[in-house]
Coordinates of C-alpha atoms in Angstrom, one line a residue:
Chain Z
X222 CA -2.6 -37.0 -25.4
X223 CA -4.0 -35.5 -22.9
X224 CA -3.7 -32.0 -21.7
X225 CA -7.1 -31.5 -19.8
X226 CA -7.7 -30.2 -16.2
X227 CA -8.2 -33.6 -14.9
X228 CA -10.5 -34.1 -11.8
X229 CA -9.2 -35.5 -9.2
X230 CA -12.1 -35.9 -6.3
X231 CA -15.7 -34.9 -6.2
X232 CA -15.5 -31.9 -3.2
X233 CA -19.6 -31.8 -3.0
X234 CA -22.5 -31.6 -5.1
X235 CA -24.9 -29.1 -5.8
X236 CA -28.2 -30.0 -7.3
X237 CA -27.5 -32.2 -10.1
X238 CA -23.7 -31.0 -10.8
X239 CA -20.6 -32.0 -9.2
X240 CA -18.0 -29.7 -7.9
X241 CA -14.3 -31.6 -8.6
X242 CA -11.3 -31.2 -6.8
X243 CA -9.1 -30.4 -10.3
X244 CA -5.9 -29.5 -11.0
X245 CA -6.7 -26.4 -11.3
X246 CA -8.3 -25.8 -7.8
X247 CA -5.0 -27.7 -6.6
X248 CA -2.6 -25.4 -7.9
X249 CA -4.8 -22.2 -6.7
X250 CA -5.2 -23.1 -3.8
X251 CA -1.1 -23.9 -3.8
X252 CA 0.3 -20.6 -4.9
X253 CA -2.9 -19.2 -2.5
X254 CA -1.5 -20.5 0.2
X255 CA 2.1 -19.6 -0.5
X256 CA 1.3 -16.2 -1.6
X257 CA -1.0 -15.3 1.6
X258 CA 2.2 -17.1 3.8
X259 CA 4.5 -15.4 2.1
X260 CA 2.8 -12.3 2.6
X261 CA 2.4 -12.7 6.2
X262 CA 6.2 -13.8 6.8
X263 CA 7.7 -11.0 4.9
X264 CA 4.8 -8.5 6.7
X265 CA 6.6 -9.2 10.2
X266 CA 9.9 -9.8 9.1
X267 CA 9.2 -6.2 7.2
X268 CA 7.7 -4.7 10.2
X269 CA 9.6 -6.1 13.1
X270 CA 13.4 -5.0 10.9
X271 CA 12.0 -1.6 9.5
X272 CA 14.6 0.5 8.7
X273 CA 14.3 4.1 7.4
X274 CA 17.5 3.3 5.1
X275 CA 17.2 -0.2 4.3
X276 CA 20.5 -2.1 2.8
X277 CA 21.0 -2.9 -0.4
X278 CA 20.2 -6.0 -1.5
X279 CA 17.9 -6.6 1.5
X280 CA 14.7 -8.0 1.1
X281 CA 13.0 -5.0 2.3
X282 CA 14.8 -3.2 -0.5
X283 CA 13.0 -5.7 -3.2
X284 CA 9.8 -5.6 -1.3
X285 CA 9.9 -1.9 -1.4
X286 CA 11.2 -1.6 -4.6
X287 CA 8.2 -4.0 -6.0
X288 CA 5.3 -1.8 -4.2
X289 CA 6.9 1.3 -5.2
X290 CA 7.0 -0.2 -8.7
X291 CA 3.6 -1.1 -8.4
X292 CA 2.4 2.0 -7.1
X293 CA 4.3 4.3 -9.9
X294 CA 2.5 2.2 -12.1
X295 CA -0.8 2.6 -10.7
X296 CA -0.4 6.2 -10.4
X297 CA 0.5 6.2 -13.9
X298 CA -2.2 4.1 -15.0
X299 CA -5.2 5.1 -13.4
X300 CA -4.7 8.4 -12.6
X301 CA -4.3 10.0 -9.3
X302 CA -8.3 9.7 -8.1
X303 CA -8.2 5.7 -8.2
X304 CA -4.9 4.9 -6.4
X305 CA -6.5 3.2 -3.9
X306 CA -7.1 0.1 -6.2
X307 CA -2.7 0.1 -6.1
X308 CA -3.6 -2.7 -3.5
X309 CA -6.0 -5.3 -5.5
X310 CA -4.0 -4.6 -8.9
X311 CA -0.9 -5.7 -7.0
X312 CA -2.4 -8.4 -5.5
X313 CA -4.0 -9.1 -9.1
X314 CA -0.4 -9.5 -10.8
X315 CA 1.1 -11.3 -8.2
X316 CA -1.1 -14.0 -8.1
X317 CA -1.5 -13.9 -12.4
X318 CA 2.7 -13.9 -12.7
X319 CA 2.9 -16.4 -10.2
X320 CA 0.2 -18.4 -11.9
X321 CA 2.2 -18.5 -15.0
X322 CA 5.4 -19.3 -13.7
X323 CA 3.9 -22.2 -11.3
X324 CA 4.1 -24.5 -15.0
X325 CA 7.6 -24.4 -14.0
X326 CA 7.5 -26.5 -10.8
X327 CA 4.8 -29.2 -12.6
X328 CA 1.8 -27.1 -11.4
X329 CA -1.3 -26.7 -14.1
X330 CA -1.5 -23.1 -14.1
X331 CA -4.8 -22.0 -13.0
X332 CA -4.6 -19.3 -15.7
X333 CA -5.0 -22.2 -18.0
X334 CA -8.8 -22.5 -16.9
X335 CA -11.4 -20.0 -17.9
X336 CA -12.8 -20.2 -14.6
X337 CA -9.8 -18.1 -13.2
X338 CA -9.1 -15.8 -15.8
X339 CA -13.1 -15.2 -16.1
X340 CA -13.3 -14.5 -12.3
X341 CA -10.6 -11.6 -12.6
X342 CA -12.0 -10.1 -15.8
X343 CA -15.3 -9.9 -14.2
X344 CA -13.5 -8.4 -11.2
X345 CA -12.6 -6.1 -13.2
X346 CA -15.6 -5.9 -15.5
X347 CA -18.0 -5.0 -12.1
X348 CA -15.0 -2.5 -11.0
X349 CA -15.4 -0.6 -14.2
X350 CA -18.8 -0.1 -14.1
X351 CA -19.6 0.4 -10.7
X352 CA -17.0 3.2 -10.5
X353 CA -18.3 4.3 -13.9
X354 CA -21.7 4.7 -12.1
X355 CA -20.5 6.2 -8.8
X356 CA -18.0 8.6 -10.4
X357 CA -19.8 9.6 -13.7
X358 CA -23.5 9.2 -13.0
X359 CA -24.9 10.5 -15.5
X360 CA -22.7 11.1 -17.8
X361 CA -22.0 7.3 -17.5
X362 CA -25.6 6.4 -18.9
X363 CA -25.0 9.4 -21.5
X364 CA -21.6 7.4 -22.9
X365 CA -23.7 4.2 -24.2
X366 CA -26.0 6.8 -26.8
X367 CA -23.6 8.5 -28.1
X368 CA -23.2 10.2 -30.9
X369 CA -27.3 8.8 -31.5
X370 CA -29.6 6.7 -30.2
X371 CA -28.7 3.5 -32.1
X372 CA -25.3 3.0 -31.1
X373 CA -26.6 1.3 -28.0
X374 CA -26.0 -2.1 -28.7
X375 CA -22.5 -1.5 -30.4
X376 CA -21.6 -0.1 -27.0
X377 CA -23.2 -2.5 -24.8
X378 CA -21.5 -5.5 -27.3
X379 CA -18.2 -3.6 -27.1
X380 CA -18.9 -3.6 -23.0
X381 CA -19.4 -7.2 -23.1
X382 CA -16.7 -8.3 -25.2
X383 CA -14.4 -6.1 -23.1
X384 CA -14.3 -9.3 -20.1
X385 CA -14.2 -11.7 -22.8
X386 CA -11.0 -10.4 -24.7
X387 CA -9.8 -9.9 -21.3
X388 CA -10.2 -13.8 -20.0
X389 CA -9.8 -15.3 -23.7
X390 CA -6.5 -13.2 -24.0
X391 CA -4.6 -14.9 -20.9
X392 CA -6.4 -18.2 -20.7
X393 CA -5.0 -18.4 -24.7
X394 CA -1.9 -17.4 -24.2
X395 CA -1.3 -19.6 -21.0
X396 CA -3.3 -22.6 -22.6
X397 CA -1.2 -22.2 -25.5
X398 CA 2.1 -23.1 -24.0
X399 CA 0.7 -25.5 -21.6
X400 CA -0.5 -27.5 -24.8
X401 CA 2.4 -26.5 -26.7
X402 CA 5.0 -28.2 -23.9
X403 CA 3.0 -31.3 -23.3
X404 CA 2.8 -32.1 -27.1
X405 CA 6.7 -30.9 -27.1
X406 CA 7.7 -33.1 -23.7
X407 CA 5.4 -36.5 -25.4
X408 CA 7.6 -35.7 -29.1
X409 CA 11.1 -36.0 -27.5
X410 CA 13.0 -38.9 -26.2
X411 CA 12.8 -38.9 -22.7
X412 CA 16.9 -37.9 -22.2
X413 CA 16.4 -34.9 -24.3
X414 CA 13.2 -34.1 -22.3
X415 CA 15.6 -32.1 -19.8
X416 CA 17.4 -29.9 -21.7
X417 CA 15.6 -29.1 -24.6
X418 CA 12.0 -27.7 -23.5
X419 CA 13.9 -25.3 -21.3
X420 CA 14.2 -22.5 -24.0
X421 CA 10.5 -23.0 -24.7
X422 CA 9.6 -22.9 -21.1
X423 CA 11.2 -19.7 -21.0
X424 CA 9.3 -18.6 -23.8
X425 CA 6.0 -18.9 -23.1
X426 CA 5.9 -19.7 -19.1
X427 CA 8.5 -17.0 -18.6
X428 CA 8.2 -14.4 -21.3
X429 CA 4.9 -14.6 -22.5
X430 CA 3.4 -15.0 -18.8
X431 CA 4.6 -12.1 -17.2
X432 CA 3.6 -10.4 -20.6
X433 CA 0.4 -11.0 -20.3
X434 CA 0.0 -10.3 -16.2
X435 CA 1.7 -7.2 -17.2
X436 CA -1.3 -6.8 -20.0
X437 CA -4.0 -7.9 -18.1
X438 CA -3.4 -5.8 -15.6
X439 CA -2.4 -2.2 -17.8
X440 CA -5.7 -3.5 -19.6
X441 CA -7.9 -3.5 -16.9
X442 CA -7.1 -0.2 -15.2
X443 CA -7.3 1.3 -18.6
X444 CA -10.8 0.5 -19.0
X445 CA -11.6 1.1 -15.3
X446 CA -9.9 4.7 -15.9
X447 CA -12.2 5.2 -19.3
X448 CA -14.9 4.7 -17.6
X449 CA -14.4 6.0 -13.8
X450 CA -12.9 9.5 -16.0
X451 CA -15.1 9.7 -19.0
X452 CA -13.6 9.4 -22.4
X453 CA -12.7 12.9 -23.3
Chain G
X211 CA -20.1 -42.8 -42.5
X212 CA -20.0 -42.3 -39.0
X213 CA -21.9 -38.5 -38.7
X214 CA -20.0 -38.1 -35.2
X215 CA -17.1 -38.3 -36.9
X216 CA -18.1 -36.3 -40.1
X217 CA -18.6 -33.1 -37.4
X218 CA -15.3 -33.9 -35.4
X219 CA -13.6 -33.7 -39.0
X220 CA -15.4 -30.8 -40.0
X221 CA -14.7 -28.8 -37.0
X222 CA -11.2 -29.5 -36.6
X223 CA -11.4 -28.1 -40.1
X224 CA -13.1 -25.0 -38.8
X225 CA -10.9 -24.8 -36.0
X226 CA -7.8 -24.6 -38.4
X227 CA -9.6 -21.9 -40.8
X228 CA -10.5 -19.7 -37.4
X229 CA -7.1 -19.8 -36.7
X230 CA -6.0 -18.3 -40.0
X231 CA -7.7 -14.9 -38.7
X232 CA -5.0 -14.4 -36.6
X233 CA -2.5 -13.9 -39.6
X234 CA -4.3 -10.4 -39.5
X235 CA -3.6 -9.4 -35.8
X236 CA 0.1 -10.9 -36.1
X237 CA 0.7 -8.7 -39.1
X238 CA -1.3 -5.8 -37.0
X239 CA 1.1 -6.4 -34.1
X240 CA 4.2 -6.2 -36.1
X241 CA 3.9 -3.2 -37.9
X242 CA 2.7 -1.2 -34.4
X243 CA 5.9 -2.7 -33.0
X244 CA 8.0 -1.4 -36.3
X245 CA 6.4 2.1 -35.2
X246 CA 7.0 1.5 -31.7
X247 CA 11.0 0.8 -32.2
X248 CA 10.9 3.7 -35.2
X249 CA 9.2 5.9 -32.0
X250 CA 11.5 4.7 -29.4
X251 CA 14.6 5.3 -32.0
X252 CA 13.4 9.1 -32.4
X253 CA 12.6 9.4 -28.8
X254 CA 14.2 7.4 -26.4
X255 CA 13.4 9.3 -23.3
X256 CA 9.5 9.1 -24.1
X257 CA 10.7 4.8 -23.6
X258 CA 8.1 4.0 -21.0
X259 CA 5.1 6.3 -22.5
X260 CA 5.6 4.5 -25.6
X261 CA 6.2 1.3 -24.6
X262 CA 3.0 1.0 -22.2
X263 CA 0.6 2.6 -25.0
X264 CA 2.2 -0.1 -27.4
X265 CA 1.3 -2.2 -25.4
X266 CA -2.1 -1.2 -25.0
X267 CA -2.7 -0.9 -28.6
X268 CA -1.2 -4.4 -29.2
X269 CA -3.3 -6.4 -26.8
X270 CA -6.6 -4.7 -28.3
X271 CA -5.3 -5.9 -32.2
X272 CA -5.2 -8.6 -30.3
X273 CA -8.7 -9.4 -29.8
X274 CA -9.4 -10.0 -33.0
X275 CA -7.1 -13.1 -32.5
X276 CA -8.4 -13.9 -29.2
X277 CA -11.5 -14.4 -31.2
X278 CA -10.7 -16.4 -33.8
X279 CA -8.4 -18.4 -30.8
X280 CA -11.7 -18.7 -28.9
X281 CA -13.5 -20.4 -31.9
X282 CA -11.0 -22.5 -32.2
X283 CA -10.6 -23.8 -29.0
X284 CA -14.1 -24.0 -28.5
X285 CA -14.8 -26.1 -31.4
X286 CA -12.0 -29.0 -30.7
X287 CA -12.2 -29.1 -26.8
X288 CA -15.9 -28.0 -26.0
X289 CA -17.6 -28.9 -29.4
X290 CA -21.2 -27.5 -29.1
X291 CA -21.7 -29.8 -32.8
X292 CA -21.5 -33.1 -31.4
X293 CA -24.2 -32.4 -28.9
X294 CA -26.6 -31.5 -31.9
X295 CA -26.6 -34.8 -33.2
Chain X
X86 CA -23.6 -32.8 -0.5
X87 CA -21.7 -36.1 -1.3
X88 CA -18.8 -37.5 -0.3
X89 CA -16.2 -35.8 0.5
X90 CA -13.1 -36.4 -1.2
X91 CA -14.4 -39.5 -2.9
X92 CA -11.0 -40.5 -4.4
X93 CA -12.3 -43.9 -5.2
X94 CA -14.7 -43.7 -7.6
X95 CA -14.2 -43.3 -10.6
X96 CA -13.6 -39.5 -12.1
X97 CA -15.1 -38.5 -15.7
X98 CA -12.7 -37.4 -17.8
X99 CA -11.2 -33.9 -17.3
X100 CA -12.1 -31.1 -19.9
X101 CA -9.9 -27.9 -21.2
X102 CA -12.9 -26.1 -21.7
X103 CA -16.4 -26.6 -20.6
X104 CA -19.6 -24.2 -20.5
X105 CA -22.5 -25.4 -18.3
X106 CA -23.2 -25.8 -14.8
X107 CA -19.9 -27.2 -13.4
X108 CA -18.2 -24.4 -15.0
X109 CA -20.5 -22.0 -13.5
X110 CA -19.3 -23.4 -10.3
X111 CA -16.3 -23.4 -10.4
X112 CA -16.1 -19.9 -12.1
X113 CA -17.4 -19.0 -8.4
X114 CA -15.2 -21.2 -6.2
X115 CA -12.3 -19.6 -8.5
X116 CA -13.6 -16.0 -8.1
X117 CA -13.9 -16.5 -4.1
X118 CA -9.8 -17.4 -4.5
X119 CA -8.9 -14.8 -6.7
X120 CA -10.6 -12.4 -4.7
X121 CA -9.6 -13.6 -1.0
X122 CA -6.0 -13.9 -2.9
X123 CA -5.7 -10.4 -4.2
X124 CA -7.5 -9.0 -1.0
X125 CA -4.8 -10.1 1.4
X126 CA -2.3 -9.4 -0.7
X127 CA -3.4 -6.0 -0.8
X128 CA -4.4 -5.8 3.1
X129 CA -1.1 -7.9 4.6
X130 CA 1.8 -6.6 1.9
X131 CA 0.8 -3.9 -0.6
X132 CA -0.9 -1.4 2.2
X133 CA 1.7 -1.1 5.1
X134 CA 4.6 -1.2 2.9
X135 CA 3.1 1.8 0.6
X136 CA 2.2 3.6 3.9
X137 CA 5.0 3.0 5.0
X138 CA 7.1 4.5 2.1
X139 CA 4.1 7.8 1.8
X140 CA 5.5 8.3 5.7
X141 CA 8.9 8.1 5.0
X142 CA 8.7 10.6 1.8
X143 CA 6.4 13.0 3.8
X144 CA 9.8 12.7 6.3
X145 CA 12.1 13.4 3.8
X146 CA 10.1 16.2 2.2
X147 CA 9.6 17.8 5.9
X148 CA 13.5 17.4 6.4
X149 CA 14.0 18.9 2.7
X150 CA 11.4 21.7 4.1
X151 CA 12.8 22.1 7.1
X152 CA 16.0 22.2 5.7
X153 CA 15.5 24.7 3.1
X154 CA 13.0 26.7 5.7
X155 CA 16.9 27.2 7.5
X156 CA 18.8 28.4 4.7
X157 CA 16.2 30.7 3.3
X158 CA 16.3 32.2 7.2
X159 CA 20.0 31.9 6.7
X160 CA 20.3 33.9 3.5
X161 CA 18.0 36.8 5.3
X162 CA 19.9 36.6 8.0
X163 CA 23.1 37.0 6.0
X164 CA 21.5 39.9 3.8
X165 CA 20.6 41.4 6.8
X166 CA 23.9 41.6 7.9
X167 CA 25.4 42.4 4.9
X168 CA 23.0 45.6 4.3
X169 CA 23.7 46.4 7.7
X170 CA 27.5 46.4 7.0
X171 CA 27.0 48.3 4.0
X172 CA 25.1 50.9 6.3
X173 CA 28.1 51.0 8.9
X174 CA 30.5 51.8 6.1
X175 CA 28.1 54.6 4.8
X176 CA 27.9 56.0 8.3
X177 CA 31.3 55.9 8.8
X178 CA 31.8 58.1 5.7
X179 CA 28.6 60.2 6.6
X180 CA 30.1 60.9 10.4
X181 CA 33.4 61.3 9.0
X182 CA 32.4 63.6 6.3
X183 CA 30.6 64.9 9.0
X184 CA 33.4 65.4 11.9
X185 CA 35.7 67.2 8.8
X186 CA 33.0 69.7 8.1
X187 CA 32.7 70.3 11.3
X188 CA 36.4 70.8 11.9
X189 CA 36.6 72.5 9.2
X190 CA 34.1 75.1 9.5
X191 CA 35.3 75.4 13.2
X192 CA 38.8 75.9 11.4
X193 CA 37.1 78.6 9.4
X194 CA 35.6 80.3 11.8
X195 CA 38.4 80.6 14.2
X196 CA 40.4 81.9 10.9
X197 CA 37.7 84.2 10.6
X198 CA 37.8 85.3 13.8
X199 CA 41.4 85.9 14.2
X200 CA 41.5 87.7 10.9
X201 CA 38.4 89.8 11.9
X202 CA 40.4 90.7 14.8
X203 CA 43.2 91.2 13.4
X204 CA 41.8 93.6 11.1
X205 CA 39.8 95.0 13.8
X206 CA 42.8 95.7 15.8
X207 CA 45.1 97.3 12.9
X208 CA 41.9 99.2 12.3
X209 CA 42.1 100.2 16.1
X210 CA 45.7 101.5 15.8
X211 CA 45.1 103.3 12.6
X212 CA 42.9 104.9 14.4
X213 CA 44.6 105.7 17.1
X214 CA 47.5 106.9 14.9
X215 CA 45.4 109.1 13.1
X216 CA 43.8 110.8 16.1
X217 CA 47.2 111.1 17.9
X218 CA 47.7 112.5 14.3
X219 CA 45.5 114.8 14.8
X220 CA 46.5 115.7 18.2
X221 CA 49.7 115.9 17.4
X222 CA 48.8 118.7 14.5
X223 CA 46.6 120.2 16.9
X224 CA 49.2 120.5 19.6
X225 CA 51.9 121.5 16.9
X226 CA 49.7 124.4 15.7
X227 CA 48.8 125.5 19.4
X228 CA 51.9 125.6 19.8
X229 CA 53.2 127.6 16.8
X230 CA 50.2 130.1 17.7
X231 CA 52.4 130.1 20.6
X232 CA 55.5 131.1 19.4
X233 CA 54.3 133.2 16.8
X234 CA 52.4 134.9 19.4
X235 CA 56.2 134.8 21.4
X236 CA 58.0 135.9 18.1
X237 CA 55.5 138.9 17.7
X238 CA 56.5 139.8 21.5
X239 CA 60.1 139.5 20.8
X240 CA 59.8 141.6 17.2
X241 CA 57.7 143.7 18.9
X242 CA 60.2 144.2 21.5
X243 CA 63.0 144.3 19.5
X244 CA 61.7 146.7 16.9
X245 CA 63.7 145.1 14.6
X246 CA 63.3 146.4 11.0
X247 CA 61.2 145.1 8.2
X248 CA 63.9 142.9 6.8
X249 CA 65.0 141.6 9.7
X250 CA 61.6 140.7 11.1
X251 CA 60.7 139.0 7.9
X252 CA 63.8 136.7 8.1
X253 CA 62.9 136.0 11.2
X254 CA 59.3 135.1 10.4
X255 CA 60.7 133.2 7.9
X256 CA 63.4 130.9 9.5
X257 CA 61.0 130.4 12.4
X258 CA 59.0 129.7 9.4
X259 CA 61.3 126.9 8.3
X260 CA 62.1 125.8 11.4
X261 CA 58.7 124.9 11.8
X262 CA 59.0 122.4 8.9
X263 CA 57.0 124.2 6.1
X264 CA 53.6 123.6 7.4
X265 CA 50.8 125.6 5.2
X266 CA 49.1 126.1 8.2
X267 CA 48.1 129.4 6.8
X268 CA 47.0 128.0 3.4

């Protein structure tokens, strides 16, 4: 059995290591694509058909609905100073919800590589501390010795481990069911392969996917708020 | 006996013993959610407050099992043993 | 740089989890995606739309402004009114209050005056009776002085006797009505 990110194609080579065109980089760039298409289709259908008082049911009433959603959140989240991140964090869960409903269609999700999920929580990891920096200064630097002197390297391992929980957390969790369904899908006979994964898919690519966007995400504006705000 | 497959045995072993760490965080997880219904049940206007800092304080219990998760993945699919040999 | 897309050779077997240099690479290639991803996202849907709503709710909170900027003028306006209804009425009263005083003491007055006149007039023609009174007395004791003086003559003239002349003296006496002139 194998439920590896196969490659599929050498893209170039740099130095003595490949780059490979995996499933993986197939799927992001898939759900890329449609997201950014989608984006731009409902932009001018949104912009072209603005109405002050949209319908219900519309699909400006759902795209409105989701932003304000998103932006409540954000407000809630990260306080009123930082709501210009609204935009990335959005961004952020769309593509991480979408990412873990793409196992639906037959898509790997890229959430299931550590490459993806360690590229957001260092996203995250660099937006934490350079807003710590720029909106704490001092009192930034001041955090890491507290109460004494040798608490530095708890703090600095508690920093570290911060993008690490953050990545293991989702790729785990994604990874999980991805393994969980192929071992499930190669047990059964292939006529009950239709019927029966379903309540498994909806488990872990349904439930337990938009669980964890929905963590990643509160999790990272939390830390980006503890350190852009101080811990009081 | 083969020693490659002496470490493959021996870290699938591992791998299953990491994995027990998580008992810890499941229990963890549970019992926050007990308080988080018990909360919600006294206080079901405060529903979203609670609901997001359950959440919070879930995923971080969770890390503990995120690292015992980590181990475990890392010693049957990236085995850093085998190289050693 | 190799081949692109070399689809015919033969790929190494794929891995769930990796860490050296390829991962490293792709770690990269995925962080370009996520962020190019999330950026447009952000720039193309998230930003308009939220404008977008902030403009519409700063609409609907200058319409609630403007609305309750209205009825706050219209509830002054309406007090105003009010108080100055409430002053009417008191003027009313006050200029009616006024206008009955006024009648009033113009009542009084004339009342006054008619009475004083009155009295002033009755006062006159006491007067007047008492003087003519007086005259009358005068006139009445002039003229006795007259007709005594007469009667003396005529006694005199008659040289009546003692009785006779004081009968005389006293019916002309009486006749003149038993005044004590001489008292």
């Amino acid at each position: 059995m194998d439920f590896s990110n196969k490659k599929l194609a050498i893209l170039f080579r740099v130095g003595d290591a490949n780059v490979y065109l995996t499933n993986t980089l197939v799927s992001t760039w898939t759900i890329g694509l449609v997201l950014i298409a989608l984006a731009f289709v409902l932009r001018l259908m949104y912009m072209k058909r603005y109405q002050d008082a949209p319908a219900s049911g519309s699909l400006q009433n759902v795209l409105e609905l989701a932003v304000e959603t998103m932006s409540n959140f954000v407000t809630s989240t990260l306080g009123h100073n930082l709501t210009g991140l609204g935009g990335y964090f959005f961004g952020v869960f769309v593509f991480i919800i979408i990412s873990n409903f793409s196992a639906l269609v037959g898509l790997r999700p890229p959430t299931a590589d550590l490459s993806t999920t360690l590229a957001l929580a260092l996203n995250t990891f660099f937006l934490t501390h350079f807003l710590g920096i720029t909106r704490q200064q001092g009192e930034y630097f001041k955090e890491y010795v507290n109460p004494v002197f040798i608490f530095l390297p708890i703090h600095l391992i508690g920093e570290i481990s911060k993008p690490i929980s953050l990545s293991f957390r989702l790729f785990g969790n994604i990874l999980g069911g991805v393994i969980i369904l192929g071992l499930l899908y190669k047990a059964l006979p292939i006529l009950l392969r239709f019927a029966v994964p379903d309540v498994l898919h909806l488990y872990f690519d349904l439930f337990a996917g938009s669980l964890q966007a929905y963590i990643f995400t509160i999790l990272s504006m939390t830390y980006i708020r503890s350190k852009a705000e101080g811990s009081e | 006996m083969d020693p490659k497959a002496f470490v493959l045995g021996m870290s699938a072993l591992g791998a299953g013993l990491a994995i027990i760490g998580v008992m810890g965080a499941g229990a963890g997880q549970g019992y926050a959610a007990g308080k988080g219904a018990e909360a919600v049940g006294r206080q079901p206007e405060a529903r979203g407050a609670i609901m997001s800092t359950l959440l919070i304080g879930v995923a971080i219990a969770e890390t503990t099992a995120i690292y015992g998760l980590l181990v475990a993945i890392i010693l049957l699919f990236a085995n850093p043993l085998i190289g050693k040999l | 740089m190799g081949i692109p897309f070399a689809l015919l050779e033969a790929m190494p077997p794929g891995s769930i989890l990796h860490f050296d240099k390829e991962f490293l690479l792709e770690l990269g290639i995925q962080w370009i995606n996520t962020i190019v991803i999330a950026v447009v996202l952000s720039k193309v849907l998230y930003k308009p739309v939220k404008n977008m709503l902030d403009k519409r709710a700063q609409k609907v909170a200058a319409q609630l402004d403007g609305a309750k900027k209205a009825s706050n003028e219209a509830d002054t306006l309406k007090e105003e009114y009010e108080s100055k209804l409430v002053g009417i009425d008191t003027q009313k009263a006050e200029i009616l209050a006024n206008a009955k005083a006024l009648a009033k003491a113009s009542a009084d007055k004339t009342l006054a005056d008619a009475r004083e006149a009155a009295e002033k007039l009755r006062n006159r023609a006491s007067a007047d009776i008492r003087s003519a009174e007086e005259n009358a007395k005068a006139e009445m004791k002039r003229e006795m002085i007259d007709i005594s003086f007469l009667l003396a003559g005529k006694f005199v003239a008659a040289s009546l006797d003692d009785k006779t002349r004081s009968d005389l003296v006293d019916s002309a006496l009486d006749e003149l009505g038993g005044v004590k002139w001489l008292a």
